[in-house]
PDB file of C-alpha atoms and ligand atoms in Angstrom:
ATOM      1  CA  UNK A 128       0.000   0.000   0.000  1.00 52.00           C
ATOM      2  CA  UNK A 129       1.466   2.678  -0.692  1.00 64.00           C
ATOM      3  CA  UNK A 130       1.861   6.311   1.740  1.00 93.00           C
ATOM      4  CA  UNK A 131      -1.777   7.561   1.646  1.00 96.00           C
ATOM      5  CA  UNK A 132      -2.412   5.312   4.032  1.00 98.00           C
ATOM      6  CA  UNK A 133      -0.857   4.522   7.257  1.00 98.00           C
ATOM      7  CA  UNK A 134      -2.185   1.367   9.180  1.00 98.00           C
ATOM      8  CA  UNK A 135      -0.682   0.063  12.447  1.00 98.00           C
ATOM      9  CA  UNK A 136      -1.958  -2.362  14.869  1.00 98.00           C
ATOM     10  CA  UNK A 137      -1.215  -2.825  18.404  1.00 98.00           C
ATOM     11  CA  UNK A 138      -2.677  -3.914  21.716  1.00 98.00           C
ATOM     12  CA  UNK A 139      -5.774  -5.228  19.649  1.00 98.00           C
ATOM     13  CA  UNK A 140      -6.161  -1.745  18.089  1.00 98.00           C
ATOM     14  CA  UNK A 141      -5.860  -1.357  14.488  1.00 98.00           C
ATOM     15  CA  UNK A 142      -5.171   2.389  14.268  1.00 98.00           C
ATOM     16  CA  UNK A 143      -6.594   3.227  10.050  1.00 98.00           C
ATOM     17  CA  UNK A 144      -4.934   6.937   9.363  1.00 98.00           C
ATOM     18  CA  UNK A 145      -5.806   8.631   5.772  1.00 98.00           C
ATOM     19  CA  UNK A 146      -2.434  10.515   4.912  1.00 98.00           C
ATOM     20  CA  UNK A 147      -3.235  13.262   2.066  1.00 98.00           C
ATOM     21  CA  UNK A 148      -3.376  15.769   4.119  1.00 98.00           C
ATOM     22  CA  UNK A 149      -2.306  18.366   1.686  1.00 97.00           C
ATOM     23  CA  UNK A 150      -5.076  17.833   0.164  1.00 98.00           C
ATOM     24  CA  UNK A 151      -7.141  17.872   3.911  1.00 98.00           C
ATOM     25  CA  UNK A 152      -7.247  14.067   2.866  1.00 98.00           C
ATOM     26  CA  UNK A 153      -9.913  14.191   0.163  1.00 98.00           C
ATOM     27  CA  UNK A 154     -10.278  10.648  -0.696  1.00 98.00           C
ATOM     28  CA  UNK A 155      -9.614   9.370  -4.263  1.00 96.00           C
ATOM     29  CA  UNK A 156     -10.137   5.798  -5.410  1.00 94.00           C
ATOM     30  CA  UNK A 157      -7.308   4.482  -4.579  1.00 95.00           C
ATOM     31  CA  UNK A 158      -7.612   5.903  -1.156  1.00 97.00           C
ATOM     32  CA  UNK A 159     -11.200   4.312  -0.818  1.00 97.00           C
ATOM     33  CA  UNK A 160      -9.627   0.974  -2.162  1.00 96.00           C
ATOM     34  CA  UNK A 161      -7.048   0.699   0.164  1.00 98.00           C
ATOM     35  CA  UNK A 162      -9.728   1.719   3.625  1.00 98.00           C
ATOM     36  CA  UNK A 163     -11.442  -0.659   2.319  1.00 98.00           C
ATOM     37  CA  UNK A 164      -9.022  -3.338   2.216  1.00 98.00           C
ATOM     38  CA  UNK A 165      -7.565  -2.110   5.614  1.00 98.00           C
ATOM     39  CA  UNK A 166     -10.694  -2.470   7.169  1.00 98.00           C
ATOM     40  CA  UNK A 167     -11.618  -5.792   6.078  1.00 98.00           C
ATOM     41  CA  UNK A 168      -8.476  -7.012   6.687  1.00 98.00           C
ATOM     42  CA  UNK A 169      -8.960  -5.790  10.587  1.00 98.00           C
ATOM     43  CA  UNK A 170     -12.057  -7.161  11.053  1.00 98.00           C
ATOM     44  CA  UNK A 171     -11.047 -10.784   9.862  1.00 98.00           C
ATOM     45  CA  UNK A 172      -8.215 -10.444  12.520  1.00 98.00           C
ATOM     46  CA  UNK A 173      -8.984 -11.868  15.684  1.00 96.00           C
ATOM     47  CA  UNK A 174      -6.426  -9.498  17.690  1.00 97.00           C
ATOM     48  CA  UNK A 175      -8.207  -6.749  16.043  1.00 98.00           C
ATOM     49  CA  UNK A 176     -10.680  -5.761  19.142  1.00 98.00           C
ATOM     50  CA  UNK A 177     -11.095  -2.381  17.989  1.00 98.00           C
ATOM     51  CA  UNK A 178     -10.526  -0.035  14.653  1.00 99.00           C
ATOM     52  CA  UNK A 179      -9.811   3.577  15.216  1.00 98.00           C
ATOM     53  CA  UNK A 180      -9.864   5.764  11.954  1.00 99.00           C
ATOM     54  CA  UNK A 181      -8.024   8.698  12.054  1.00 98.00           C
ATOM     55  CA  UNK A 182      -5.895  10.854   9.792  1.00 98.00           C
ATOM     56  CA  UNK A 183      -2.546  12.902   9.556  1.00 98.00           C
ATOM     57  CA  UNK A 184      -2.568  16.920   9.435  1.00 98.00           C
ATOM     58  CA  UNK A 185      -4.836  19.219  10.215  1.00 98.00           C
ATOM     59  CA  UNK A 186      -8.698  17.530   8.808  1.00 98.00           C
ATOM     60  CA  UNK A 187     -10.352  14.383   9.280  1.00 99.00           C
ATOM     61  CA  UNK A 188     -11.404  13.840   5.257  1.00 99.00           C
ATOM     62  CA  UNK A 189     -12.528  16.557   2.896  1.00 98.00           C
ATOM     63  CA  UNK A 190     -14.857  14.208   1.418  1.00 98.00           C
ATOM     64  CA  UNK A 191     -14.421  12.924  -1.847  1.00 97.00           C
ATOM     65  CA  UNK A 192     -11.663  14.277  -3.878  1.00 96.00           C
ATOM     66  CA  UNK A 193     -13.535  16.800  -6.787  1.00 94.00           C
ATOM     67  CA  UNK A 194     -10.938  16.180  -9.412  1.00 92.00           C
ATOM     68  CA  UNK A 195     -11.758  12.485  -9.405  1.00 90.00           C
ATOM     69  CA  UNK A 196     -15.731  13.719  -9.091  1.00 88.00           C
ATOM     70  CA  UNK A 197     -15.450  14.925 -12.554  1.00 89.00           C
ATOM     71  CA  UNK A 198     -13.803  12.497 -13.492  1.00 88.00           C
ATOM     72  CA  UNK A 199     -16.259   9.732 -12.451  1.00 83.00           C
ATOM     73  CA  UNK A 200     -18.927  11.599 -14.067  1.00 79.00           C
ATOM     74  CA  UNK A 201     -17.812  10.023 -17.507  1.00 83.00           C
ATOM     75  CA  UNK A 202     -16.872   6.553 -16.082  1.00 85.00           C
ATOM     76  CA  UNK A 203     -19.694   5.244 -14.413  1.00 76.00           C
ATOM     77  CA  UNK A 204     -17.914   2.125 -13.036  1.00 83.00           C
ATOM     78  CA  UNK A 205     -15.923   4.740 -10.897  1.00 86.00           C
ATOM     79  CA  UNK A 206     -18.692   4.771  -8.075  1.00 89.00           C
ATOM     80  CA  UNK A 207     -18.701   1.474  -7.287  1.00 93.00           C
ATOM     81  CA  UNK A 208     -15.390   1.532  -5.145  1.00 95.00           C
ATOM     82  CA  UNK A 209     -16.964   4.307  -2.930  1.00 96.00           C
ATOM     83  CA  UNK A 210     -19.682   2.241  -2.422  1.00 97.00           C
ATOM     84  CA  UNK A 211     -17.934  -1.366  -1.707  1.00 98.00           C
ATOM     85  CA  UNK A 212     -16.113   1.110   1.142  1.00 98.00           C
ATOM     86  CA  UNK A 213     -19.337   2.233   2.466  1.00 98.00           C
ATOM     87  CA  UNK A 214     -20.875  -1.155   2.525  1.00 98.00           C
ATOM     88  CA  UNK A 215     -17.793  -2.607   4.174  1.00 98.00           C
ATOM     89  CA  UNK A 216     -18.628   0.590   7.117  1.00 98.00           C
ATOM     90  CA  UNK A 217     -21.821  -0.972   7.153  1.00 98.00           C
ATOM     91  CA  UNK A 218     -21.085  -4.528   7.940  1.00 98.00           C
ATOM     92  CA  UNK A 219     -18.395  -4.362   9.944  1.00 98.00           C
ATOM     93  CA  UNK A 220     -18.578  -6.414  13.268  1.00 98.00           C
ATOM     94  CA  UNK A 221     -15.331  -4.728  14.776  1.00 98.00           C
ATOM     95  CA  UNK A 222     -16.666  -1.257  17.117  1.00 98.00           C
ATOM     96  CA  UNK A 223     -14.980   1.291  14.889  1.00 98.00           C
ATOM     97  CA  UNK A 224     -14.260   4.606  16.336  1.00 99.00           C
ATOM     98  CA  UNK A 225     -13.401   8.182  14.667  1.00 99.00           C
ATOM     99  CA  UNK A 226     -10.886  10.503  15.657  1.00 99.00           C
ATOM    100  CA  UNK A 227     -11.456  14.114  14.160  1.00 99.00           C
ATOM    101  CA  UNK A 228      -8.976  16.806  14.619  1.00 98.00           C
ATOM    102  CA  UNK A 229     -10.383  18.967  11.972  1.00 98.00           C
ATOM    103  CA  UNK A 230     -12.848  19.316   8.462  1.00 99.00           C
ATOM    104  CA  UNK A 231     -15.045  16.657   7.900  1.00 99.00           C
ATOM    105  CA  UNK A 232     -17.083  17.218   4.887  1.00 98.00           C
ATOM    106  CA  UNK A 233     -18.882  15.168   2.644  1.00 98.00           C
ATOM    107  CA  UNK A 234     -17.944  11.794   3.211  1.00 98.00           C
ATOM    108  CA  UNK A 235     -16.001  12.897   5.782  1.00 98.00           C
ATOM    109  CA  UNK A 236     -18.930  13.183   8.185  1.00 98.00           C
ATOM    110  CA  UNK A 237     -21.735  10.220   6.200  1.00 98.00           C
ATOM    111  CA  UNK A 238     -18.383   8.074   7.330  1.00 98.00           C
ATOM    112  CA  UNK A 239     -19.112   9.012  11.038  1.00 98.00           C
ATOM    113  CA  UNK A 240     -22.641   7.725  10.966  1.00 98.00           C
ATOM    114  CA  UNK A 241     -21.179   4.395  10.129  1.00 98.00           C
ATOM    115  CA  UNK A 242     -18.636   4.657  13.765  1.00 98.00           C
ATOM    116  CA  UNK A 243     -19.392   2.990  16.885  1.00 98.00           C
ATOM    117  CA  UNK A 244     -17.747   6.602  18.753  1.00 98.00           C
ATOM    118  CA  UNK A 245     -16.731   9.064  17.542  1.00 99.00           C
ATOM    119  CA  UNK A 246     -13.697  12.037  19.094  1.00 99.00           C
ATOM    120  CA  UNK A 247     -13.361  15.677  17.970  1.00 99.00           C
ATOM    121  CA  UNK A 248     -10.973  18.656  18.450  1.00 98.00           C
ATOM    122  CA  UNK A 249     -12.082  21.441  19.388  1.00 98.00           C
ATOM    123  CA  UNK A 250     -11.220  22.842  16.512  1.00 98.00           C
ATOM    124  CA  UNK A 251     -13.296  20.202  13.962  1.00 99.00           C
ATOM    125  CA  UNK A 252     -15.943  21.634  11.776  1.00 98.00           C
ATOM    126  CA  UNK A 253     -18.374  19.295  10.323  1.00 99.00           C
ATOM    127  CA  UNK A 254     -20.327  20.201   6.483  1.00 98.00           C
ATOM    128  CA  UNK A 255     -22.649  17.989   4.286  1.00 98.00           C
ATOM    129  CA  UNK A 256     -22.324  20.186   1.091  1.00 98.00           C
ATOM    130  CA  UNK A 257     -24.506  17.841  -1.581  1.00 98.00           C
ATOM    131  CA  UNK A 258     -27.005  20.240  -2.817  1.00 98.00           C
ATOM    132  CA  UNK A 259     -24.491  22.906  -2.992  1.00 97.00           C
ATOM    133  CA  UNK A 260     -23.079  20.769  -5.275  1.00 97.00           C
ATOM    134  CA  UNK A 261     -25.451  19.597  -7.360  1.00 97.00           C
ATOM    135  CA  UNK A 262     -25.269  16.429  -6.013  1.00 97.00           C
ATOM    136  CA  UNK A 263     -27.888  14.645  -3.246  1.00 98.00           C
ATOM    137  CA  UNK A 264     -26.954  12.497  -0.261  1.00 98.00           C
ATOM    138  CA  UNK A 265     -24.504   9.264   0.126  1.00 98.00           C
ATOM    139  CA  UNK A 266     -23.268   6.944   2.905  1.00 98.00           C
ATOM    140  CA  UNK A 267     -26.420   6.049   4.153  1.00 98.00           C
ATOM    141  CA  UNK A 268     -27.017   9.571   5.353  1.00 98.00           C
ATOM    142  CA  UNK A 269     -30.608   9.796   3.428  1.00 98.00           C
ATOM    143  CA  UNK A 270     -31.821   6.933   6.277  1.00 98.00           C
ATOM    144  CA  UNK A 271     -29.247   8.065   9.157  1.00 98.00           C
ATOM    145  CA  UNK A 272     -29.568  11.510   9.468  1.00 98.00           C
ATOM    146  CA  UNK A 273     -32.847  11.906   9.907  1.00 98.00           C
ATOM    147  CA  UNK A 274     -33.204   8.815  12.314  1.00 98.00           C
ATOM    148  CA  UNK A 275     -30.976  10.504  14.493  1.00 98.00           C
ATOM    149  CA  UNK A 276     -31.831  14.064  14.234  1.00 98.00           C
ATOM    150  CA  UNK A 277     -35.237  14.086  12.627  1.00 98.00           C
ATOM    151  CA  UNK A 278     -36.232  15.955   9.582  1.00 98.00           C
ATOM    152  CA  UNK A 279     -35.930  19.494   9.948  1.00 98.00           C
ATOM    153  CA  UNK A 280     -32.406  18.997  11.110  1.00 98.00           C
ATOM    154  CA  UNK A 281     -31.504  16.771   8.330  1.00 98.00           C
ATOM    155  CA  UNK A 282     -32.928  19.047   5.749  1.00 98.00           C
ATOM    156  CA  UNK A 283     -30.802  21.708   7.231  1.00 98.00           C
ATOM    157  CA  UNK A 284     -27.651  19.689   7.399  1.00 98.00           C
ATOM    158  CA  UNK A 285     -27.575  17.511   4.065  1.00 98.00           C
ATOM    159  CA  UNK A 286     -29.564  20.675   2.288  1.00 98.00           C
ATOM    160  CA  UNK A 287     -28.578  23.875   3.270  1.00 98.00           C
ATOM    161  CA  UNK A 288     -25.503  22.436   3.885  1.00 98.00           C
ATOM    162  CA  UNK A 289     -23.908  25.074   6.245  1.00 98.00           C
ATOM    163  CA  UNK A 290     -20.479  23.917   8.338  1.00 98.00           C
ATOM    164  CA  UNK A 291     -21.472  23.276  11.975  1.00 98.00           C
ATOM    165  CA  UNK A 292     -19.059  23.169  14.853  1.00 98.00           C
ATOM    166  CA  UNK A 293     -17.730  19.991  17.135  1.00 98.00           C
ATOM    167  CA  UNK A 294     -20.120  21.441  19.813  1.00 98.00           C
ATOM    168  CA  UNK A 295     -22.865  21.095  17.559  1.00 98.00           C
ATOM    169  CA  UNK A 296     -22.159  18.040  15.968  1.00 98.00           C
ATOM    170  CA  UNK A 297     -22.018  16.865  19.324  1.00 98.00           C
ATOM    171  CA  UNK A 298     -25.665  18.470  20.663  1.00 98.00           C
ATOM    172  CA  UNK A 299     -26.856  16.219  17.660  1.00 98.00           C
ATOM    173  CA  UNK A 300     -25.194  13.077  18.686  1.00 98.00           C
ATOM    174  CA  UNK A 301     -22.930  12.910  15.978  1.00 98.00           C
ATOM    175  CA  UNK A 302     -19.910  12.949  18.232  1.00 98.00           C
ATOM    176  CA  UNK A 303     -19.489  11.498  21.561  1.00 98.00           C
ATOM    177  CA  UNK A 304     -16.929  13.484  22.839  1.00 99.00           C
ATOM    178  CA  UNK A 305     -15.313  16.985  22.557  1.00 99.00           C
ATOM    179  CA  UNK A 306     -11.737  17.764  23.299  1.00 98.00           C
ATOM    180  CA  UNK A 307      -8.731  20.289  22.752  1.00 98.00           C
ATOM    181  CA  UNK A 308      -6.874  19.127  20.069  1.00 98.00           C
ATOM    182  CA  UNK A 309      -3.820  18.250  22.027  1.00 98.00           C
ATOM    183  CA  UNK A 310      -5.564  15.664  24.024  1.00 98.00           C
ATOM    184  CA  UNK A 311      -7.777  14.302  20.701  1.00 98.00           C
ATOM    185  CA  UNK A 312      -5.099  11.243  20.663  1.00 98.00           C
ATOM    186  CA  UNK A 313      -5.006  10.592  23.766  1.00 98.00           C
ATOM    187  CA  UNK A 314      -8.806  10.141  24.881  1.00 98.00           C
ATOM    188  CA  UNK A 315      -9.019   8.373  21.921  1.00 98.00           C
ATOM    189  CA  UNK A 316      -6.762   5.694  22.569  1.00 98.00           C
ATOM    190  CA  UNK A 317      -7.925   5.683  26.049  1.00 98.00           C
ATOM    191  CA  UNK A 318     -11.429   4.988  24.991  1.00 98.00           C
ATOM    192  CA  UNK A 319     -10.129   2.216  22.280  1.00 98.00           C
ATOM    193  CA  UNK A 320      -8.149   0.833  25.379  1.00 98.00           C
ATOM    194  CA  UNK A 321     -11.304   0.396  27.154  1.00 98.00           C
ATOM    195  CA  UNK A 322     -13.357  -1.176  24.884  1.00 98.00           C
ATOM    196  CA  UNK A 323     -10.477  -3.651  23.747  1.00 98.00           C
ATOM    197  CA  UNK A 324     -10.151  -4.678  27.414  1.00 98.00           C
ATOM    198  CA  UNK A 325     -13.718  -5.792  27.164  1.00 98.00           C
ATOM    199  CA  UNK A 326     -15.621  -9.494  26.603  1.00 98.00           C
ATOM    200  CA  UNK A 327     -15.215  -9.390  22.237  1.00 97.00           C
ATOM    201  CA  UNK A 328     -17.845 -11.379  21.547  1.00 98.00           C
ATOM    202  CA  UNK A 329     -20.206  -9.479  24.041  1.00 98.00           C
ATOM    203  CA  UNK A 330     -19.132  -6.509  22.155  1.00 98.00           C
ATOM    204  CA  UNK A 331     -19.571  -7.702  18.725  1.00 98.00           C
ATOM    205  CA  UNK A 332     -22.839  -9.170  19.563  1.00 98.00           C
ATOM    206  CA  UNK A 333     -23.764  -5.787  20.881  1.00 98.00           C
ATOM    207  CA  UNK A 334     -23.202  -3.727  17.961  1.00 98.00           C
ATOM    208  CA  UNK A 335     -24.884  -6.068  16.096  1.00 98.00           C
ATOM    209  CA  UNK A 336     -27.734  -5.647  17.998  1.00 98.00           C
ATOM    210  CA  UNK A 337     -27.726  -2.307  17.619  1.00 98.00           C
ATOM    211  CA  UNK A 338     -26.939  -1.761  14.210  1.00 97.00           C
ATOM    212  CA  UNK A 339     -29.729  -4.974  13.322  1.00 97.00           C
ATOM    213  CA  UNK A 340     -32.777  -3.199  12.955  1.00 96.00           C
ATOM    214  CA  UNK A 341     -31.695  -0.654   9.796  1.00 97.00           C
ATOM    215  CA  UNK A 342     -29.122  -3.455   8.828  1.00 97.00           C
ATOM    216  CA  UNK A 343     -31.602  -4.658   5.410  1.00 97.00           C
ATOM    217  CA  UNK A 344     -32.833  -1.121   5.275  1.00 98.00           C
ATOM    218  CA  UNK A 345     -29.551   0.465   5.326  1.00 98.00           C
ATOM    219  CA  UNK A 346     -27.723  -1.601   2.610  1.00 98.00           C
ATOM    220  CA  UNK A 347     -30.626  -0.979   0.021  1.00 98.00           C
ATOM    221  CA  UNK A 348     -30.211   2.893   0.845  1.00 98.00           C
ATOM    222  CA  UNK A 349     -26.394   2.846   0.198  1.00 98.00           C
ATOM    223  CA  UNK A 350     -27.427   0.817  -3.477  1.00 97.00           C
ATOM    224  CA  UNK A 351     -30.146   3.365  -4.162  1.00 98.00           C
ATOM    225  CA  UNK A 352     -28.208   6.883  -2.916  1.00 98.00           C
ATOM    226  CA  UNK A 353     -24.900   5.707  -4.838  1.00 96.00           C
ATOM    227  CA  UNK A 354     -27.131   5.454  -8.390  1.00 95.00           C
ATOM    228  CA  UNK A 355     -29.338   8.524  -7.709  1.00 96.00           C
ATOM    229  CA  UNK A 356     -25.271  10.441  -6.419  1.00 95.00           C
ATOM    230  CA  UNK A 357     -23.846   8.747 -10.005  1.00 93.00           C
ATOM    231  CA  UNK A 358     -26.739  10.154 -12.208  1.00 94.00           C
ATOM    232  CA  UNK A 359     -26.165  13.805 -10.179  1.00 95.00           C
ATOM    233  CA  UNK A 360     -22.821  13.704 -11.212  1.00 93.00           C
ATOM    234  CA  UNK A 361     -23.565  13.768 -15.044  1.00 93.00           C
ATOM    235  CA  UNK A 362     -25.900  16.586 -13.991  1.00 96.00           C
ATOM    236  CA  UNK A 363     -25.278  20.415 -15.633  1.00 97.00           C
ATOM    237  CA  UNK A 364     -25.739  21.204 -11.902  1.00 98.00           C
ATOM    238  CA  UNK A 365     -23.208  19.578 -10.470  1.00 97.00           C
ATOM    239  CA  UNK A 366     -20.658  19.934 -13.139  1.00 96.00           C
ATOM    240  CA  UNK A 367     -21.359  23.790 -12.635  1.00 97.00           C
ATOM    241  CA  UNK A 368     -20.686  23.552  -9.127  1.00 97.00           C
ATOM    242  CA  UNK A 369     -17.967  20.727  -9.249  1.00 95.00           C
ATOM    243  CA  UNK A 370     -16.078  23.603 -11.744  1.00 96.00           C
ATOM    244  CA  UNK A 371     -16.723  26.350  -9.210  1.00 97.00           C
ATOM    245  CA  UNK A 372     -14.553  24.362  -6.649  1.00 95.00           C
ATOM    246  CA  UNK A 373     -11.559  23.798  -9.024  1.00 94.00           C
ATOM    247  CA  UNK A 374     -11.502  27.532 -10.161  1.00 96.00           C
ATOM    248  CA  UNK A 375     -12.451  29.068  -6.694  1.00 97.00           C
ATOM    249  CA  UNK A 376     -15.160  30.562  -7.370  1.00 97.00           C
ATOM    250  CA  UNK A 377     -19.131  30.417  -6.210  1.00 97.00           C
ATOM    251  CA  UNK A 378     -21.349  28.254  -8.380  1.00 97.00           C
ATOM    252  CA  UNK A 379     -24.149  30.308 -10.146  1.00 97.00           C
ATOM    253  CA  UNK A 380     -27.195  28.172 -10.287  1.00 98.00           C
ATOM    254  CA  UNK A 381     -29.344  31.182 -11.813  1.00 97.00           C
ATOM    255  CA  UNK A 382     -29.676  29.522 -15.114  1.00 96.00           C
ATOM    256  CA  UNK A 383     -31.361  26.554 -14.062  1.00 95.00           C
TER     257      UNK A 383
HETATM  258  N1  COA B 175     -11.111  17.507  -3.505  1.00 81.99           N
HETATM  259  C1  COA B 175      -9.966  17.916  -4.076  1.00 81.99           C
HETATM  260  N2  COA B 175      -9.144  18.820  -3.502  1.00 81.99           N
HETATM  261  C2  COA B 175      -9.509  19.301  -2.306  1.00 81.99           C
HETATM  262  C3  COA B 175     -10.675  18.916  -1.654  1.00 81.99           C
HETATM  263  C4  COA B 175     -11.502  17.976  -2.298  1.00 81.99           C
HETATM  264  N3  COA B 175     -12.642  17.526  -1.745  1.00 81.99           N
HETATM  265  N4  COA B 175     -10.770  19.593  -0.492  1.00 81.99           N
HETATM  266  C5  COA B 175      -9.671  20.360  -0.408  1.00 81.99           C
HETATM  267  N5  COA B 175      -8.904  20.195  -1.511  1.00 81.99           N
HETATM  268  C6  COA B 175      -7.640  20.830  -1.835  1.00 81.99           C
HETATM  269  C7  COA B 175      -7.827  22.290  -2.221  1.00 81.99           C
HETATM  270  O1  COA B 175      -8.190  22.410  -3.590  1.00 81.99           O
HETATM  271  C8  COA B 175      -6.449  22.845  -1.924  1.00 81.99           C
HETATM  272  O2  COA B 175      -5.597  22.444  -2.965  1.00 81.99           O
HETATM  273  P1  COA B 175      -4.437  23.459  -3.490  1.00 81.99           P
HETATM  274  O3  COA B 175      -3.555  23.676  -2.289  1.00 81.99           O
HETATM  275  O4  COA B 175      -3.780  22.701  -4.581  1.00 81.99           O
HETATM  276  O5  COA B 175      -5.147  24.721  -3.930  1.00 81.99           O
HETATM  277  C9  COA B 175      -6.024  22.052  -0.684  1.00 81.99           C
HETATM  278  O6  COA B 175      -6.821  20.879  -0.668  1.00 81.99           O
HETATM  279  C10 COA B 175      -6.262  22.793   0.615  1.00 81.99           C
HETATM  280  O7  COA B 175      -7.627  23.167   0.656  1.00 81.99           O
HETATM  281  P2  COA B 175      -8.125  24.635   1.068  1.00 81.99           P
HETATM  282  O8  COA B 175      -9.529  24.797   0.630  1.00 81.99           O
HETATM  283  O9  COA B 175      -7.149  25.639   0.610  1.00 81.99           O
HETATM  284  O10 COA B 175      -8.029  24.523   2.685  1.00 81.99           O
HETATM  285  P3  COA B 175      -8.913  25.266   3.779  1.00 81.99           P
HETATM  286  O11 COA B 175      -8.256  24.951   5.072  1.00 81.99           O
HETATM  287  O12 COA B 175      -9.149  26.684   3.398  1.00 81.99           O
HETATM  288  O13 COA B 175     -10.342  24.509   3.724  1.00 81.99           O
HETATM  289  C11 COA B 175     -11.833  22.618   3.595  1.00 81.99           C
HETATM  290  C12 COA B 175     -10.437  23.139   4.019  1.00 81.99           C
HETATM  291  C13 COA B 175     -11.820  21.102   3.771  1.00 81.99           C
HETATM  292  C14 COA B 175     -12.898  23.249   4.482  1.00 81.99           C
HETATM  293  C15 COA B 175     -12.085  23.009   2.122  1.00 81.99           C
HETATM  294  O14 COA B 175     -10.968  22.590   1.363  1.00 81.99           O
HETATM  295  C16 COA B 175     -13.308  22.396   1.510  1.00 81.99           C
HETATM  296  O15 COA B 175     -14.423  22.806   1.786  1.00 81.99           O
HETATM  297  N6  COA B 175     -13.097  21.409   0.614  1.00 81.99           N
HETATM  298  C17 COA B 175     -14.140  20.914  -0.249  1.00 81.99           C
HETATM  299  C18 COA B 175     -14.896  19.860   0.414  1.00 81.99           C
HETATM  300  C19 COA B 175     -15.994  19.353  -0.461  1.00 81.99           C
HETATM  301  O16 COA B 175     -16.807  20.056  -1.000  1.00 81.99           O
HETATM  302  N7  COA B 175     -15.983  18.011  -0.583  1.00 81.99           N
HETATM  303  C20 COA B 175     -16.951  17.270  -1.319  1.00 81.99           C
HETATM  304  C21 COA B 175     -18.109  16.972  -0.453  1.00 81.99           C
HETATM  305  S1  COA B 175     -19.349  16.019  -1.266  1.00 81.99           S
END
């Protein structure tokens, strides 16, 4: 694998960190390849008790890189690799557990609906940016977001898609805990130390349990969101706004 990934794993935590961070680790395919592969690898290893996904530099993930957006909106096939990652989130039987020092857009916060716990600076600011870009919701977040913070909010977040702040994103139980950025690490691995020191089966079984009652629901939403986010992507909309990005600039949407 090569650097934009860094995967380590010891005292039964597999610590998953996505390296781009000059890019504020956008994900490409080949980044979304290799999580997946990391994770799955993890969760078929007994001594894995718990998977921590973090990243290097300053944000978590800036969701998924716009370049290869573009790109996929002429090569179809290019959206299934996002979505074999997001179905491996799904079905994962290891807890997983985020650790977010900074951005989290797009992806970058659908991921955290998929995490057992979830960490954040201080400093993190969370955006779901779809309709801003043309584009609708993915990861599941069409069924998860409102289940957790009904419909209004969801409209607002996936919608209007303003940034929101740790504090917030922890008021709407997207985060578990909130911390200053120079103890992020370290209440993370204290909380992965904890739950690796627990019974593993009686954990698995758990989240399971919990996870079991969307489980059928939730894999037919990732299937449905990833076609309806593919077709967006051929959209005029989207490649207006997709443009706007790489030239820094504000979309104009007044000729729709
Ligand atoms: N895809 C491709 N490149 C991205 C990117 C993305 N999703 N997000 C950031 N980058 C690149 C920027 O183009 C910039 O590249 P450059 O240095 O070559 O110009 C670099 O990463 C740094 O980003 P910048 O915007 O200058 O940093 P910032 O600290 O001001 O803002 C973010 C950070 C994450 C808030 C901002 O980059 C952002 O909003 N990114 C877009 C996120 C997005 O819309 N993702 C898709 C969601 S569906």
């Amino acid at each position: 694998m090569s650097d934009i990934l860094r995967v380590t794993t010891e005292d039964r935590i597999c610590q998953v960190l996505m390296n781009r961070p000059d890019k504020k680790n956008a994900l490409t395919l080949e980044m979304y390849q290799g999580l997946t592969d990391a994770m799955l690898a993890a969760d078929a290893n007994p001594e894995v008790r718990v998977i921590m996904l973090g990243s290097t530099g300053d944000s978590f993930c800036a969701g998924n890189d716009i370049a290869d957006f573009i790109a996929a909106s002429s090569q179809p096939d290019a959206i299934k690799v996002p979505l074999f990652f997001l179905q491996t989130l799904a079905s994962l039987t290891t807890p997983l557990i985020a650790v977010v020092p900074g951005a989290a857009v797009g992806i970058g916060t659908t991921i955290l609906l998929h995490c057992d716990l979830v960490i954040a600076s201080d400093q993190a600011r969370f955006q779901l940016p779809f309709a801003r870009l043309g584009l609708v919701p993915e990861g599941g977040s069409s069924l998860l977001m409102p289940q957790l913070v009904g419909h209004r909010r969801a409209f607002e977040l996936l919608v209007l898609g303003d940034s929101f702040s740790a504090e917030t994103a922890s008021g709407l139980g997207l985060v578990n805990w909130v911390v200053a950025q120079d103890s992020l690490q370290a209440k993370a691995l204290h909380e992965a130390t904890k739950l690796a020191a627990l019974a593993p089966e009686a954990v698995r079984q758990s989240k399971a349990m919990l996870r079991s009652h969307t489980q059928s629901q939730l894999e037919a939403v990732l299937v449905a969101e990833v076609n309806q986010f593919a077709e967006r992507l051929t959209s005029e909309e989207a490649r207006e706004a997709l443009m706007a990005f790489m030239q820094k600039r504000e979309p104009d949407f007044s000729r729709f």
